[in-house]
Every structure is written in C-alpha cells, then in structure tokens.
Amino acid sequence: MVGLLRLPNELLAIIFGGLDAQGFSALRLTSKYAKLATLPAFISRYFQTRYIMLSRLSLENLVEIARHPDFGPAVKTLELCTDHFVEFPNSYFHTARHEGDILLAIEEGRCPPAALVDSIDDAHSSGEEEDQSPGEEGRGTDEGSVSSQDSHEAPFDKVAYISLWEEQEHIIMSGLAQAYITQALISLPNIEAVVISNMHRPWGALAHGRQTGLPPTNALNDYEVVPFLGQVLRITLTAIATSSAALSNLSITAGVLSVEAITPDILRPSESHFQYYKNLPPSLTELTLSVSAEATRGAEDRWVDDLSAFIGMFRQLTQLDLVITPVYSSLRVDRLKQLAPKLQIPNLQCLGLYRAYCSVQDLGAFIVRHKATLQSVTLVRVGVSGGIGHWRSLFAFIRNHLPRLELSIKLCTAGGLVLLCRAEHQNGEEFEDSFDVGGSYEAWTTAIELIDTRGMHCKDRLTI
C-alpha cells in the first residue's frame, strides 16, 4: 500500500478514478497516510458539486463545508434539490424519483436504482451520495458508505417525520433557510453555478430516511408541491442577490417529467421580490430554464408574460437554454409564436431551444430580434411545422441576414420527418442524429444545395 501511495499524483488520480464509492472509501480507511494521499481525489470527487435540501441538517452541513479551508474552495456548483417533507406522509405511496442517479448508474455500469423508495437500490446503492458529507477532516459526520438498504429497514416513525416537516416549515418561514444559503454563497470563493433540480438525492435526504424510515419526496406532480417550489425559488434567488456571489450560471430544471414541469406562473416573483432581484449579480450571464408548455388553470393568458418577466430579470444574460416541455394532450402548442414578439434579451449570444414545437417563421422572428448579438443557435428535439421546404427557407433566411450564425440541429423533425446528417466513412454511408452548419454565406449556400439535390433519402429521413 505504501508503494502504491508513493506513485506520482497523476497516476494516483487515474487509479482512484477507477474505484467505485465503496472501494474508494475502503482505501481511505486503510491508514492515515492513505487518507492524506487520497484527500485531493476525495475533494475533487465529492465537493465540486454539493447537493442540499431545505432541512437544518443539510443546510448546516453546507455552511460547515463552505467555511472549511480545503472543501470550501473546491465547491463550484450548488444544487438545491427539491426533496422535502409533506404534512400528510403516506408510507405506502411515497415515491421519489432521481433520474440523474439512474443515468449516473448506467454510465458507471451499475444496476440503475428503482423509483420506489423501498427498493434496496434506491438513491445510489453504491453510497456515492451518502459520501458527500464533510468527513472527519471537516469536523463533519459521515464519510463511510452506508447502504440504502439499511436506511429503509427501520419502520416508519411518523412522530420523527412530522417533527422534521415542522422544522422544515420553520426554517422556511423564519428566513433561516435563506440565511444559511446566503452565508454559504458568501463563504464559497469559487462558486460558479446554482441549480434547482429534482434529479439527484442529497446526502441529507438519505440521512433523514434512515432517521424516520421514510425519506423525503422529490416528486413534483402533487398540487401541494407548487407552494413549496415557489418558496425554493424565492429563497434561492434572494440568497443569490443578497450574497452578491460571482455566479455565472443559474439552472432551474426541476420537473424532468411533463406532468411535473414548472409552469411560468410559479417563476414570476411578487412585485417586492422583483424589485429586490434587480440586485442579482451582473456576472450571472447563463440561464437554463425548463418550463411546461401547459399553463396553470387560470393563468393561461399570462404564460408568456410570466415567463418573459422572469427571464427579463437577468439583464446581463448572454446564454439562454430554454426547455419547453410539450403538453401530451396537445403536442402542437406553439409557445414560441407567443414568446418571440415579447422576449427581448439585449446581450443574447447563444440560444438553446429544447423539446419545443414551433414554426420556421416564429423561430426566424426570434432569431432576427436578436441578430445584433446572436452568434449560435442549438435546436434539440424541436418539432417544426410544415415540410422539408420549411428548413430550406430557414437556412435561406439565416444565410441572407445572419450568415455568421452557427446552427446546431439534433434530433429535430420537420412535419414528422426526422432530420439527419449523412456522413461518408471508409465502411460506407452512416447516419448521424445531428449536424452543424453556418459561419459563412458559402456554408449556408452549401447546406441549402444539399437539401435541394439530395432531398429525402427515405420516407422518414432527410439527409444533409
């Protein structure tokens, strides 16, 4: 072991990077020398992104990490998870989704965790999320890898659960949650991004699950969750504005399923909050936002106004990634048609549009409103009405008005036809699910000619 740990740091980083959470934890427990030697890898692995929830345990842990001389400077991203306690818990139907953990498990070759909290694989059976605590070095608690199976063997303790729900409500209503997050942002010297998501399960949720026998939920398809989401948004934005942290990116992606996606009326702040959010740091230039194409009942007429008012708060915005989750009961809701005339972002350079349905005319109108600054557009899973000729007209429009614009298209459709790129390889012709075009008048002309000459390769593919 001593021979291994005397290897150059670059080799150690490669070796440690191949260990799963349990193996890595076991290595750190072998000796004080091993613990010291693996500290840089430990910090890099577990402290660049911190996952928290609105519970006292989680927030106090965050502040402790932020003040730590080694761990604090390592934190680049703070992800506020939507895990929360509910007033009337039901141990039989309590679910918690964590798609981010499922994707990570697949990438690492592990068995993906199930969606139900009573599964032994729930929430990283490898214990990786549970390893995200300060550890001994941070005067914290738990560096070890405790299986989630152990966390669900205890019977449901309703008294303990309700106590945590009451504590959650108190720290929200009293302003303590906002104070904790503000203090952490002030103390984190290298923080770059804040995320609001229900993709992962924070360490605090797993610890509370062991304590009560029923982890908090992060499912967002219950009407009772709407007020909680509004509180999370206000607390986070107010903490960012108060701390003046030099953030560059804010991502609000809670609601990965269409039935859970946030509606714009939840985003729109009250007038008093709106005035205070003018203090958002000017360094905040990148916004990722996932919203539902559907509107809350009674707020249909305000969908565009609510969304544009929220985006308009970020005055220095240069990059906008907008996900408009389709409404399955009516897939052809063209929100961009309503949004394009009202949304003006003076410094917009990069636009990403995801999962939306629109027409070429509406997309072109949005682009031309920002032609003075816009440099690149990315379209992913965007459905464009009309036939293939509509893509040609869009290309011609951009060539004639913004030839230097870079356009990236991935898994998009035109009138139900999948748009693909044809590439020539040594073993014959292959198809890709995306292509890039633009940068010059000539490049756009070439792309248009390819559409004209090649046309349709088969009934469901357009080749470029």
Tab-separated table of C-alpha atoms in Angstrom:
chain	number	residue	atom	x	y	z
A	1	MET	CA	0.000	0.000	0.000
A	2	VAL	CA	2.834	2.396	0.830
A	3	GLY	CA	4.373	1.641	-2.577
A	4	LEU	CA	1.091	2.444	-4.299
A	5	LEU	CA	0.656	5.730	-2.497
A	6	ARG	CA	4.192	6.817	-3.402
A	7	LEU	CA	3.280	6.856	-7.076
A	8	PRO	CA	3.063	10.273	-8.761
A	9	ASN	CA	-0.161	12.145	-8.079
A	10	GLU	CA	-1.157	11.945	-11.748
A	11	LEU	CA	-1.082	8.123	-11.645
A	12	LEU	CA	-2.870	8.036	-8.313
A	13	ALA	CA	-5.641	10.189	-9.744
A	14	ILE	CA	-6.130	7.693	-12.595
A	15	ILE	CA	-6.158	4.707	-10.217
A	16	PHE	CA	-8.518	6.319	-7.715
A	17	GLY	CA	-10.799	7.495	-10.518
A	18	GLY	CA	-11.491	3.880	-11.441
A	19	LEU	CA	-12.720	2.926	-7.974
A	20	ASP	CA	-16.404	2.911	-7.105
A	21	ALA	CA	-17.600	4.730	-3.992
A	22	GLN	CA	-17.253	1.720	-1.694
A	23	GLY	CA	-13.764	0.867	-2.951
A	24	PHE	CA	-12.638	4.450	-2.680
A	25	SER	CA	-13.999	4.726	0.858
A	26	ALA	CA	-12.343	1.452	1.849
A	27	LEU	CA	-8.998	2.681	0.540
A	28	ARG	CA	-9.244	5.840	2.650
A	29	LEU	CA	-9.880	3.760	5.771
A	30	THR	CA	-6.714	1.682	5.434
A	31	SER	CA	-4.399	4.219	7.081
A	32	LYS	CA	-3.879	7.881	7.890
A	33	TYR	CA	-1.319	8.010	5.107
A	34	ALA	CA	-3.860	6.660	2.621
A	35	LYS	CA	-6.416	9.180	3.828
A	36	LEU	CA	-3.992	12.050	3.382
A	37	ALA	CA	-2.796	10.854	-0.007
A	38	THR	CA	-6.321	10.461	-1.338
A	39	LEU	CA	-7.565	13.793	0.027
A	40	PRO	CA	-7.173	15.697	-3.288
A	41	ALA	CA	-9.083	12.973	-5.132
A	42	PHE	CA	-11.697	12.914	-2.354
A	43	ILE	CA	-12.228	16.668	-2.615
A	44	SER	CA	-12.413	16.576	-6.404
A	45	ARG	CA	-14.826	13.655	-6.389
A	46	TYR	CA	-17.295	14.753	-3.732
A	47	PHE	CA	-17.057	18.507	-3.289
A	48	GLN	CA	-17.128	20.152	-6.722
A	49	THR	CA	-20.924	19.825	-6.672
A	50	ARG	CA	-22.835	19.948	-3.410
A	51	TYR	CA	-26.385	18.599	-3.235
A	52	ILE	CA	-28.547	20.063	-0.466
A	53	MET	CA	-32.191	20.225	0.619
A	54	LEU	CA	-34.139	22.630	2.829
A	55	SER	CA	-33.529	20.859	6.111
A	56	ARG	CA	-31.459	22.095	9.029
A	57	LEU	CA	-29.117	19.104	8.844
A	58	SER	CA	-28.383	19.652	5.165
A	59	LEU	CA	-28.019	23.431	5.414
A	60	GLU	CA	-25.758	23.347	8.473
A	61	ASN	CA	-23.603	20.778	6.693
A	62	LEU	CA	-23.352	23.135	3.714
A	63	VAL	CA	-22.258	26.092	5.848
A	64	GLU	CA	-19.645	23.939	7.582
A	65	ILE	CA	-18.239	22.840	4.228
A	66	ALA	CA	-18.250	26.413	2.903
A	67	ARG	CA	-16.115	27.533	5.838
A	68	HIS	CA	-13.653	24.637	5.534
A	69	PRO	CA	-10.249	25.761	4.158
A	70	ASP	CA	-9.944	22.774	1.800
A	71	PHE	CA	-13.514	21.800	0.952
A	72	GLY	CA	-14.983	25.295	0.537
A	73	PRO	CA	-12.716	26.401	-2.333
A	74	ALA	CA	-13.438	23.141	-4.171
A	75	VAL	CA	-17.187	23.764	-4.494
A	76	LYS	CA	-18.094	25.049	-7.966
A	77	THR	CA	-21.791	24.123	-8.135
A	78	LEU	CA	-24.507	24.231	-5.503
A	79	GLU	CA	-27.541	22.104	-6.388
A	80	LEU	CA	-30.657	22.706	-4.339
A	81	CYS	CA	-32.709	19.533	-4.585
A	82	THR	CA	-36.467	19.598	-4.170
A	83	ASP	CA	-36.545	16.791	-1.583
A	84	HIS	CA	-38.986	17.814	1.115
A	85	PHE	CA	-41.295	16.575	3.837
A	86	VAL	CA	-45.062	16.701	3.462
A	87	GLU	CA	-47.693	17.319	6.098
A	88	PHE	CA	-49.523	14.059	5.476
A	89	PRO	CA	-46.947	11.380	4.620
A	90	ASN	CA	-48.076	8.061	3.180
A	91	SER	CA	-45.572	5.252	3.537
A	92	TYR	CA	-47.426	3.092	1.027
A	93	PHE	CA	-47.435	5.506	-1.902
A	94	HIS	CA	-44.431	7.657	-1.127
A	95	THR	CA	-42.235	7.861	-4.237
A	96	ALA	CA	-39.029	9.639	-5.027
A	97	ARG	CA	-37.548	9.998	-8.482
A	98	HIS	CA	-33.890	10.563	-9.163
A	99	GLU	CA	-33.269	10.306	-12.902
A	100	GLY	CA	-29.834	11.854	-12.526
A	101	ASP	CA	-28.789	8.991	-10.267
A	102	ILE	CA	-30.196	6.461	-12.747
A	103	LEU	CA	-28.192	7.957	-15.616
A	104	LEU	CA	-25.052	8.072	-13.493
A	105	ALA	CA	-25.508	4.421	-12.504
A	106	ILE	CA	-25.812	3.428	-16.157
A	107	GLU	CA	-22.662	5.380	-17.039
A	108	GLU	CA	-20.765	3.623	-14.241
A	109	GLY	CA	-22.059	0.195	-15.237
A	110	ARG	CA	-24.110	-0.269	-12.067
A	111	CYS	CA	-27.659	-1.502	-11.729
A	112	PRO	CA	-29.897	1.581	-12.010
A	113	PRO	CA	-31.787	2.410	-8.802
A	114	ALA	CA	-35.526	1.931	-8.827
A	115	ALA	CA	-38.064	4.730	-8.460
A	116	LEU	CA	-39.745	3.470	-5.293
A	117	VAL	CA	-38.069	4.415	-2.044
A	118	ASP	CA	-38.495	0.952	-0.560
A	119	SER	CA	-36.150	-0.507	-3.170
A	120	ILE	CA	-32.783	-1.689	-1.876
A	121	ASP	CA	-31.162	0.051	-4.860
A	122	ASP	CA	-32.744	3.417	-4.193
A	123	ALA	CA	-30.634	6.548	-4.285
A	124	HIS	CA	-27.205	5.217	-5.178
A	125	SER	CA	-26.812	1.796	-3.625
A	126	SER	CA	-23.101	2.463	-4.061
A	127	GLY	CA	-23.415	5.108	-1.367
A	128	GLU	CA	-21.912	7.835	-3.509
A	129	GLU	CA	-24.437	10.471	-2.494
A	130	GLU	CA	-24.042	9.496	1.147
A	131	ASP	CA	-20.307	10.037	0.826
A	132	GLN	CA	-20.995	13.698	0.102
A	133	SER	CA	-20.560	14.897	3.654
A	134	PRO	CA	-17.649	16.788	5.216
A	135	GLY	CA	-15.984	13.728	6.668
A	136	GLU	CA	-13.593	13.743	9.576
A	137	GLU	CA	-11.470	16.453	8.001
A	138	GLY	CA	-14.395	18.889	8.043
A	139	ARG	CA	-15.467	18.107	11.613
A	140	GLY	CA	-18.449	16.568	9.946
A	141	THR	CA	-20.196	13.315	10.146
A	142	ASP	CA	-20.215	10.508	7.698
A	143	GLU	CA	-17.619	9.675	5.117
A	144	GLY	CA	-18.391	5.987	5.098
A	145	SER	CA	-20.513	4.130	2.587
A	146	VAL	CA	-23.762	3.058	4.210
A	147	SER	CA	-26.072	1.057	2.000
A	148	SER	CA	-29.530	2.405	1.287
A	149	GLN	CA	-30.893	-0.989	2.225
A	150	ASP	CA	-30.033	-0.242	5.834
A	151	SER	CA	-31.762	3.129	5.546
A	152	HIS	CA	-35.145	1.544	4.776
A	153	GLU	CA	-35.148	-1.397	7.184
A	154	ALA	CA	-36.441	0.721	10.069
A	155	PRO	CA	-40.229	1.062	10.430
A	156	PHE	CA	-41.829	4.379	9.624
A	157	ASP	CA	-41.529	6.760	12.566
A	158	LYS	CA	-44.377	9.216	11.988
A	159	VAL	CA	-43.546	11.353	15.012
A	160	ALA	CA	-39.967	11.881	13.814
A	161	TYR	CA	-41.155	12.582	10.276
A	162	ILE	CA	-43.714	15.193	11.361
A	163	SER	CA	-41.088	16.793	13.563
A	164	LEU	CA	-38.826	17.199	10.530
A	165	TRP	CA	-41.723	18.608	8.494
A	166	GLU	CA	-42.388	21.195	11.228
A	167	GLU	CA	-38.691	22.075	11.326
A	168	GLN	CA	-38.667	22.448	7.535
A	169	GLU	CA	-41.634	24.838	7.660
A	170	HIS	CA	-39.986	26.843	10.439
A	171	ILE	CA	-36.665	27.376	8.684
A	172	ILE	CA	-38.503	28.391	5.515
A	173	MET	CA	-40.956	30.820	7.120
A	174	SER	CA	-38.441	32.287	9.570
A	175	GLY	CA	-35.872	33.073	6.876
A	176	LEU	CA	-33.292	30.680	8.299
A	177	ALA	CA	-33.066	28.673	5.071
A	178	GLN	CA	-32.317	31.825	3.131
A	179	ALA	CA	-29.751	32.894	5.750
A	180	TYR	CA	-27.943	29.541	5.587
A	181	ILE	CA	-27.704	29.592	1.787
A	182	THR	CA	-26.679	33.257	1.744
A	183	GLN	CA	-23.899	32.598	4.234
A	184	ALA	CA	-22.699	29.598	2.256
A	185	LEU	CA	-22.595	31.564	-1.013
A	186	ILE	CA	-20.635	34.341	0.682
A	187	SER	CA	-18.130	31.811	2.042
A	188	LEU	CA	-17.648	29.788	-1.169
A	189	PRO	CA	-14.880	31.640	-3.041
A	190	ASN	CA	-15.099	29.700	-6.300
A	191	ILE	CA	-18.828	29.099	-6.660
A	192	GLU	CA	-19.904	29.332	-10.311
A	193	ALA	CA	-23.369	27.832	-10.625
A	194	VAL	CA	-26.573	27.268	-8.691
A	195	VAL	CA	-29.032	24.582	-9.758
A	196	ILE	CA	-32.611	23.873	-8.659
A	197	SER	CA	-33.461	20.302	-9.597
A	198	ASN	CA	-35.112	17.063	-8.563
A	199	MET	CA	-32.616	14.937	-10.477
A	200	HIS	CA	-30.449	13.799	-7.566
A	201	ARG	CA	-30.894	12.699	-3.968
A	202	PRO	CA	-28.858	14.772	-1.491
A	203	TRP	CA	-26.991	13.292	1.441
A	204	GLY	CA	-29.478	14.915	3.821
A	205	ALA	CA	-32.414	13.052	2.265
A	206	LEU	CA	-30.722	9.717	2.824
A	207	ALA	CA	-29.778	10.591	6.395
A	208	HIS	CA	-33.366	11.603	7.153
A	209	GLY	CA	-34.594	8.408	5.514
A	210	ARG	CA	-32.602	6.346	7.981
A	211	GLN	CA	-33.891	8.514	10.814
A	212	THR	CA	-37.602	8.198	10.007
A	213	GLY	CA	-37.856	5.054	7.871
A	214	LEU	CA	-39.360	7.181	5.067
A	215	PRO	CA	-37.148	9.533	3.029
A	216	PRO	CA	-38.482	12.916	1.932
A	217	THR	CA	-40.009	13.012	-1.531
A	218	ASN	CA	-38.796	14.902	-4.577
A	219	ALA	CA	-41.783	14.075	-6.784
A	220	LEU	CA	-43.401	17.257	-8.092
A	221	ASN	CA	-46.706	16.078	-9.542
A	222	ASP	CA	-48.771	16.908	-6.479
A	223	TYR	CA	-50.613	20.229	-6.359
A	224	GLU	CA	-49.389	20.718	-2.784
A	225	VAL	CA	-45.824	20.965	-4.095
A	226	VAL	CA	-46.495	24.200	-6.008
A	227	PRO	CA	-46.222	26.480	-2.935
A	228	PHE	CA	-43.043	24.656	-1.888
A	229	LEU	CA	-41.457	25.176	-5.314
A	230	GLY	CA	-42.312	28.856	-5.143
A	231	GLN	CA	-40.595	29.060	-1.762
A	232	VAL	CA	-37.490	27.284	-3.077
A	233	LEU	CA	-37.235	29.725	-5.975
A	234	ARG	CA	-37.678	32.831	-3.805
A	235	ILE	CA	-35.218	31.609	-1.174
A	236	THR	CA	-32.586	30.750	-3.772
A	237	LEU	CA	-32.883	33.955	-5.798
A	238	THR	CA	-32.961	36.143	-2.695
A	239	ALA	CA	-29.865	34.397	-1.325
A	240	ILE	CA	-28.041	34.937	-4.627
A	241	ALA	CA	-28.993	38.618	-4.709
A	242	THR	CA	-28.080	39.140	-1.046
A	243	SER	CA	-24.748	37.342	-1.185
A	244	SER	CA	-23.560	39.062	-4.388
A	245	ALA	CA	-21.804	35.799	-5.229
A	246	ALA	CA	-19.981	35.943	-8.551
A	247	LEU	CA	-22.148	33.274	-10.172
A	248	SER	CA	-22.118	32.783	-13.914
A	249	ASN	CA	-24.884	30.193	-14.273
A	250	LEU	CA	-28.346	29.541	-12.859
A	251	SER	CA	-30.246	26.383	-13.860
A	252	ILE	CA	-33.869	25.732	-12.921
A	253	THR	CA	-34.590	22.248	-14.210
A	254	ALA	CA	-36.841	20.792	-11.529
A	255	GLY	CA	-39.523	18.665	-13.125
A	256	VAL	CA	-37.939	16.212	-15.545
A	257	LEU	CA	-41.310	14.714	-16.449
A	258	SER	CA	-44.015	16.539	-18.395
A	259	VAL	CA	-46.508	16.112	-15.570
A	260	GLU	CA	-44.041	17.780	-13.196
A	261	ALA	CA	-42.586	20.574	-15.322
A	262	ILE	CA	-42.760	24.031	-13.783
A	263	THR	CA	-45.339	26.421	-15.180
A	264	PRO	CA	-44.255	30.059	-15.667
A	265	ASP	CA	-46.669	31.437	-13.069
A	266	ILE	CA	-44.572	29.700	-10.389
A	267	LEU	CA	-41.485	31.510	-11.651
A	268	ARG	CA	-42.884	35.004	-11.667
A	269	PRO	CA	-41.914	36.824	-8.452
A	270	SER	CA	-44.052	39.227	-6.487
A	271	GLU	CA	-43.507	42.907	-7.156
A	272	SER	CA	-41.425	43.363	-3.990
A	273	HIS	CA	-39.208	40.398	-4.871
A	274	PHE	CA	-38.984	41.623	-8.455
A	275	GLN	CA	-37.531	44.914	-7.276
A	276	TYR	CA	-35.035	43.190	-4.998
A	277	TYR	CA	-33.891	40.826	-7.757
A	278	LYS	CA	-32.511	43.810	-9.595
A	279	ASN	CA	-29.550	43.186	-7.269
A	280	LEU	CA	-28.769	39.862	-8.944
A	281	PRO	CA	-25.033	39.801	-9.719
A	282	PRO	CA	-24.054	41.098	-13.182
A	283	SER	CA	-21.790	38.054	-13.563
A	284	LEU	CA	-24.934	35.883	-13.912
A	285	THR	CA	-24.940	35.570	-17.698
A	286	GLU	CA	-26.135	31.997	-18.300
A	287	LEU	CA	-29.659	30.739	-17.621
A	288	THR	CA	-31.046	27.244	-18.133
A	289	LEU	CA	-34.778	27.026	-17.678
A	290	SER	CA	-37.212	24.136	-18.038
A	291	VAL	CA	-40.903	25.026	-18.200
A	292	SER	CA	-44.112	23.335	-19.234
A	293	ALA	CA	-45.911	24.363	-22.412
A	294	GLU	CA	-49.046	23.973	-20.339
A	295	ALA	CA	-50.312	26.746	-18.077
A	296	THR	CA	-51.809	26.529	-14.630
A	297	ARG	CA	-55.571	26.806	-14.706
A	298	GLY	CA	-56.459	30.478	-14.593
A	299	ALA	CA	-53.003	31.591	-15.758
A	300	GLU	CA	-53.254	30.645	-19.436
A	301	ASP	CA	-53.337	34.263	-20.596
A	302	ARG	CA	-50.245	35.082	-18.532
A	303	TRP	CA	-47.990	32.222	-19.757
A	304	VAL	CA	-45.836	34.439	-21.971
A	305	ASP	CA	-45.885	37.457	-19.666
A	306	ASP	CA	-44.870	35.370	-16.644
A	307	LEU	CA	-42.002	33.697	-18.483
A	308	SER	CA	-40.695	36.839	-20.171
A	309	ALA	CA	-40.876	38.760	-16.865
A	310	PHE	CA	-38.748	36.122	-15.166
A	311	ILE	CA	-36.158	35.914	-17.936
A	312	GLY	CA	-36.096	39.705	-18.131
A	313	MET	CA	-34.724	39.920	-14.573
A	314	PHE	CA	-31.363	38.657	-15.856
A	315	ARG	CA	-30.247	41.830	-17.583
A	316	GLN	CA	-26.733	40.647	-18.492
A	317	LEU	CA	-27.860	37.343	-20.000
A	318	THR	CA	-25.685	36.119	-22.872
A	319	GLN	CA	-26.740	32.457	-22.965
A	320	LEU	CA	-30.267	31.089	-22.645
A	321	ASP	CA	-31.117	27.387	-22.744
A	322	LEU	CA	-34.884	27.056	-22.785
A	323	VAL	CA	-36.655	23.715	-22.439
A	324	ILE	CA	-40.368	23.861	-23.251
A	325	THR	CA	-41.780	20.509	-22.232
A	326	PRO	CA	-44.646	19.557	-24.558
A	327	VAL	CA	-48.182	19.001	-23.379
A	328	TYR	CA	-49.016	15.419	-24.214
A	329	SER	CA	-52.714	16.131	-24.532
A	330	SER	CA	-51.927	18.732	-27.208
A	331	LEU	CA	-48.465	18.325	-28.698
A	332	ARG	CA	-48.779	21.252	-31.074
A	333	VAL	CA	-48.734	24.118	-28.601
A	334	ASP	CA	-46.578	26.753	-30.288
A	335	ARG	CA	-45.367	28.812	-27.335
A	336	LEU	CA	-42.539	30.360	-29.319
A	337	LYS	CA	-45.117	32.099	-31.519
A	338	GLN	CA	-46.374	33.930	-28.438
A	339	LEU	CA	-42.959	34.415	-26.862
A	340	ALA	CA	-40.952	35.675	-29.857
A	341	PRO	CA	-42.595	39.133	-30.119
A	342	LYS	CA	-42.292	39.880	-26.390
A	343	LEU	CA	-38.954	38.477	-25.263
A	344	GLN	CA	-36.005	40.756	-25.953
A	345	ILE	CA	-32.610	39.857	-24.465
A	346	PRO	CA	-30.209	42.717	-25.321
A	347	ASN	CA	-26.938	40.754	-24.951
A	348	LEU	CA	-28.031	37.281	-26.086
A	349	GLN	CA	-25.216	35.426	-27.848
A	350	CYS	CA	-26.145	31.738	-27.515
A	351	LEU	CA	-29.653	30.312	-27.683
A	352	GLY	CA	-30.564	26.700	-26.957
A	353	LEU	CA	-34.132	25.579	-27.639
A	354	TYR	CA	-35.183	22.120	-26.479
A	355	ARG	CA	-38.289	19.967	-26.958
A	356	ALA	CA	-40.386	22.854	-28.240
A	357	TYR	CA	-42.838	22.902	-31.116
A	358	CYS	CA	-42.753	25.906	-33.403
A	359	SER	CA	-42.889	27.137	-36.962
A	360	VAL	CA	-39.921	28.283	-39.020
A	361	GLN	CA	-41.438	31.750	-39.188
A	362	ASP	CA	-41.605	32.038	-35.389
A	363	LEU	CA	-38.091	30.699	-34.974
A	364	GLY	CA	-36.834	33.128	-37.601
A	365	ALA	CA	-38.638	36.002	-35.888
A	366	PHE	CA	-36.959	35.186	-32.574
A	367	ILE	CA	-33.569	34.986	-34.265
A	368	VAL	CA	-33.948	38.252	-36.168
A	369	ARG	CA	-34.951	40.119	-32.985
A	370	HIS	CA	-31.525	39.229	-31.611
A	371	LYS	CA	-29.461	39.401	-34.803
A	372	ALA	CA	-27.260	42.205	-33.439
A	373	THR	CA	-25.724	39.911	-30.798
A	374	LEU	CA	-26.722	36.309	-31.559
A	375	GLN	CA	-23.828	34.016	-32.502
A	376	SER	CA	-25.143	30.465	-32.197
A	377	VAL	CA	-28.428	28.572	-32.023
A	378	THR	CA	-28.869	24.975	-30.861
A	379	LEU	CA	-32.080	23.076	-31.559
A	380	VAL	CA	-32.647	19.751	-29.796
A	381	ARG	CA	-35.789	17.655	-30.288
A	382	VAL	CA	-37.576	20.649	-31.757
A	383	GLY	CA	-40.591	19.927	-33.918
A	384	VAL	CA	-41.001	22.326	-36.834
A	385	SER	CA	-44.347	22.507	-38.571
A	386	GLY	CA	-44.572	22.119	-42.333
A	387	GLY	CA	-42.398	20.114	-44.706
A	388	ILE	CA	-38.731	19.933	-45.594
A	389	GLY	CA	-39.024	23.143	-47.565
A	390	HIS	CA	-39.503	24.999	-44.297
A	391	TRP	CA	-35.986	24.040	-43.187
A	392	ARG	CA	-34.705	25.277	-46.549
A	393	SER	CA	-36.477	28.597	-46.063
A	394	LEU	CA	-34.980	28.944	-42.574
A	395	PHE	CA	-31.489	28.253	-43.942
A	396	ALA	CA	-32.010	30.803	-46.715
A	397	PHE	CA	-33.291	33.365	-44.222
A	398	ILE	CA	-30.247	32.944	-41.945
A	399	ARG	CA	-27.846	32.974	-44.914
A	400	ASN	CA	-29.245	36.267	-46.133
A	401	HIS	CA	-29.495	38.007	-42.757
A	402	LEU	CA	-27.046	36.357	-40.327
A	403	PRO	CA	-24.547	34.289	-42.359
A	404	ARG	CA	-22.041	34.128	-39.483
A	405	LEU	CA	-24.580	32.423	-37.230
A	406	GLU	CA	-23.720	28.853	-36.193
A	407	LEU	CA	-26.684	26.463	-36.137
A	408	SER	CA	-26.655	23.029	-34.497
A	409	ILE	CA	-29.585	20.670	-35.036
A	410	LYS	CA	-30.059	17.482	-33.015
A	411	LEU	CA	-32.948	15.024	-33.259
A	412	CYS	CA	-35.272	17.577	-34.789
A	413	THR	CA	-38.247	16.959	-37.052
A	414	ALA	CA	-39.982	18.763	-39.881
A	415	GLY	CA	-43.557	17.755	-40.474
A	416	GLY	CA	-42.912	14.463	-38.683
A	417	LEU	CA	-39.729	13.718	-40.647
A	418	VAL	CA	-36.509	13.157	-38.715
A	419	LEU	CA	-33.692	15.433	-39.845
A	420	LEU	CA	-30.397	13.575	-40.090
A	421	CYS	CA	-26.877	14.110	-41.337
A	422	ARG	CA	-25.255	11.749	-43.837
A	423	ALA	CA	-21.544	11.139	-43.364
A	424	GLU	CA	-19.170	9.194	-45.603
A	425	HIS	CA	-16.874	6.677	-43.915
A	426	GLN	CA	-14.494	4.012	-45.149
A	427	ASN	CA	-17.021	1.287	-44.456
A	428	GLY	CA	-19.780	3.040	-46.317
A	429	GLU	CA	-22.502	5.556	-45.559
A	430	GLU	CA	-23.568	6.220	-41.990
A	431	PHE	CA	-26.206	8.440	-40.463
A	432	GLU	CA	-25.826	10.757	-37.519
A	433	ASP	CA	-28.564	12.275	-35.404
A	434	SER	CA	-27.258	15.827	-35.631
A	435	PHE	CA	-25.399	18.250	-37.831
A	436	ASP	CA	-23.835	21.688	-37.645
A	437	VAL	CA	-23.979	24.377	-40.294
A	438	GLY	CA	-23.124	28.050	-40.633
A	439	GLY	CA	-20.357	30.520	-40.082
A	440	SER	CA	-20.313	31.962	-43.595
A	441	TYR	CA	-22.536	32.717	-46.550
A	442	GLU	CA	-20.899	29.916	-48.507
A	443	ALA	CA	-21.545	27.324	-45.779
A	444	TRP	CA	-25.247	28.160	-45.724
A	445	THR	CA	-25.401	28.019	-49.515
A	446	THR	CA	-23.830	24.565	-49.487
A	447	ALA	CA	-26.347	23.331	-46.920
A	448	ILE	CA	-29.247	24.649	-48.993
A	449	GLU	CA	-27.886	22.958	-52.127
A	450	LEU	CA	-27.607	19.661	-50.269
A	451	ILE	CA	-31.252	19.902	-49.267
A	452	ASP	CA	-32.232	20.621	-52.871
A	453	THR	CA	-30.118	17.928	-54.516
A	454	ARG	CA	-30.346	15.065	-52.053
A	455	GLY	CA	-33.840	15.680	-50.708
A	456	MET	CA	-35.284	12.702	-48.935
A	457	HIS	CA	-33.145	9.595	-48.551
A	458	CYS	CA	-36.109	7.575	-47.364
A	459	LYS	CA	-39.623	8.286	-46.201
A	460	ASP	CA	-38.641	9.243	-42.659
A	461	ARG	CA	-35.189	10.811	-43.118
A	462	LEU	CA	-33.883	13.995	-44.621
A	463	THR	CA	-30.155	13.827	-45.309
A	464	ILE	CA	-27.874	16.829	-45.195
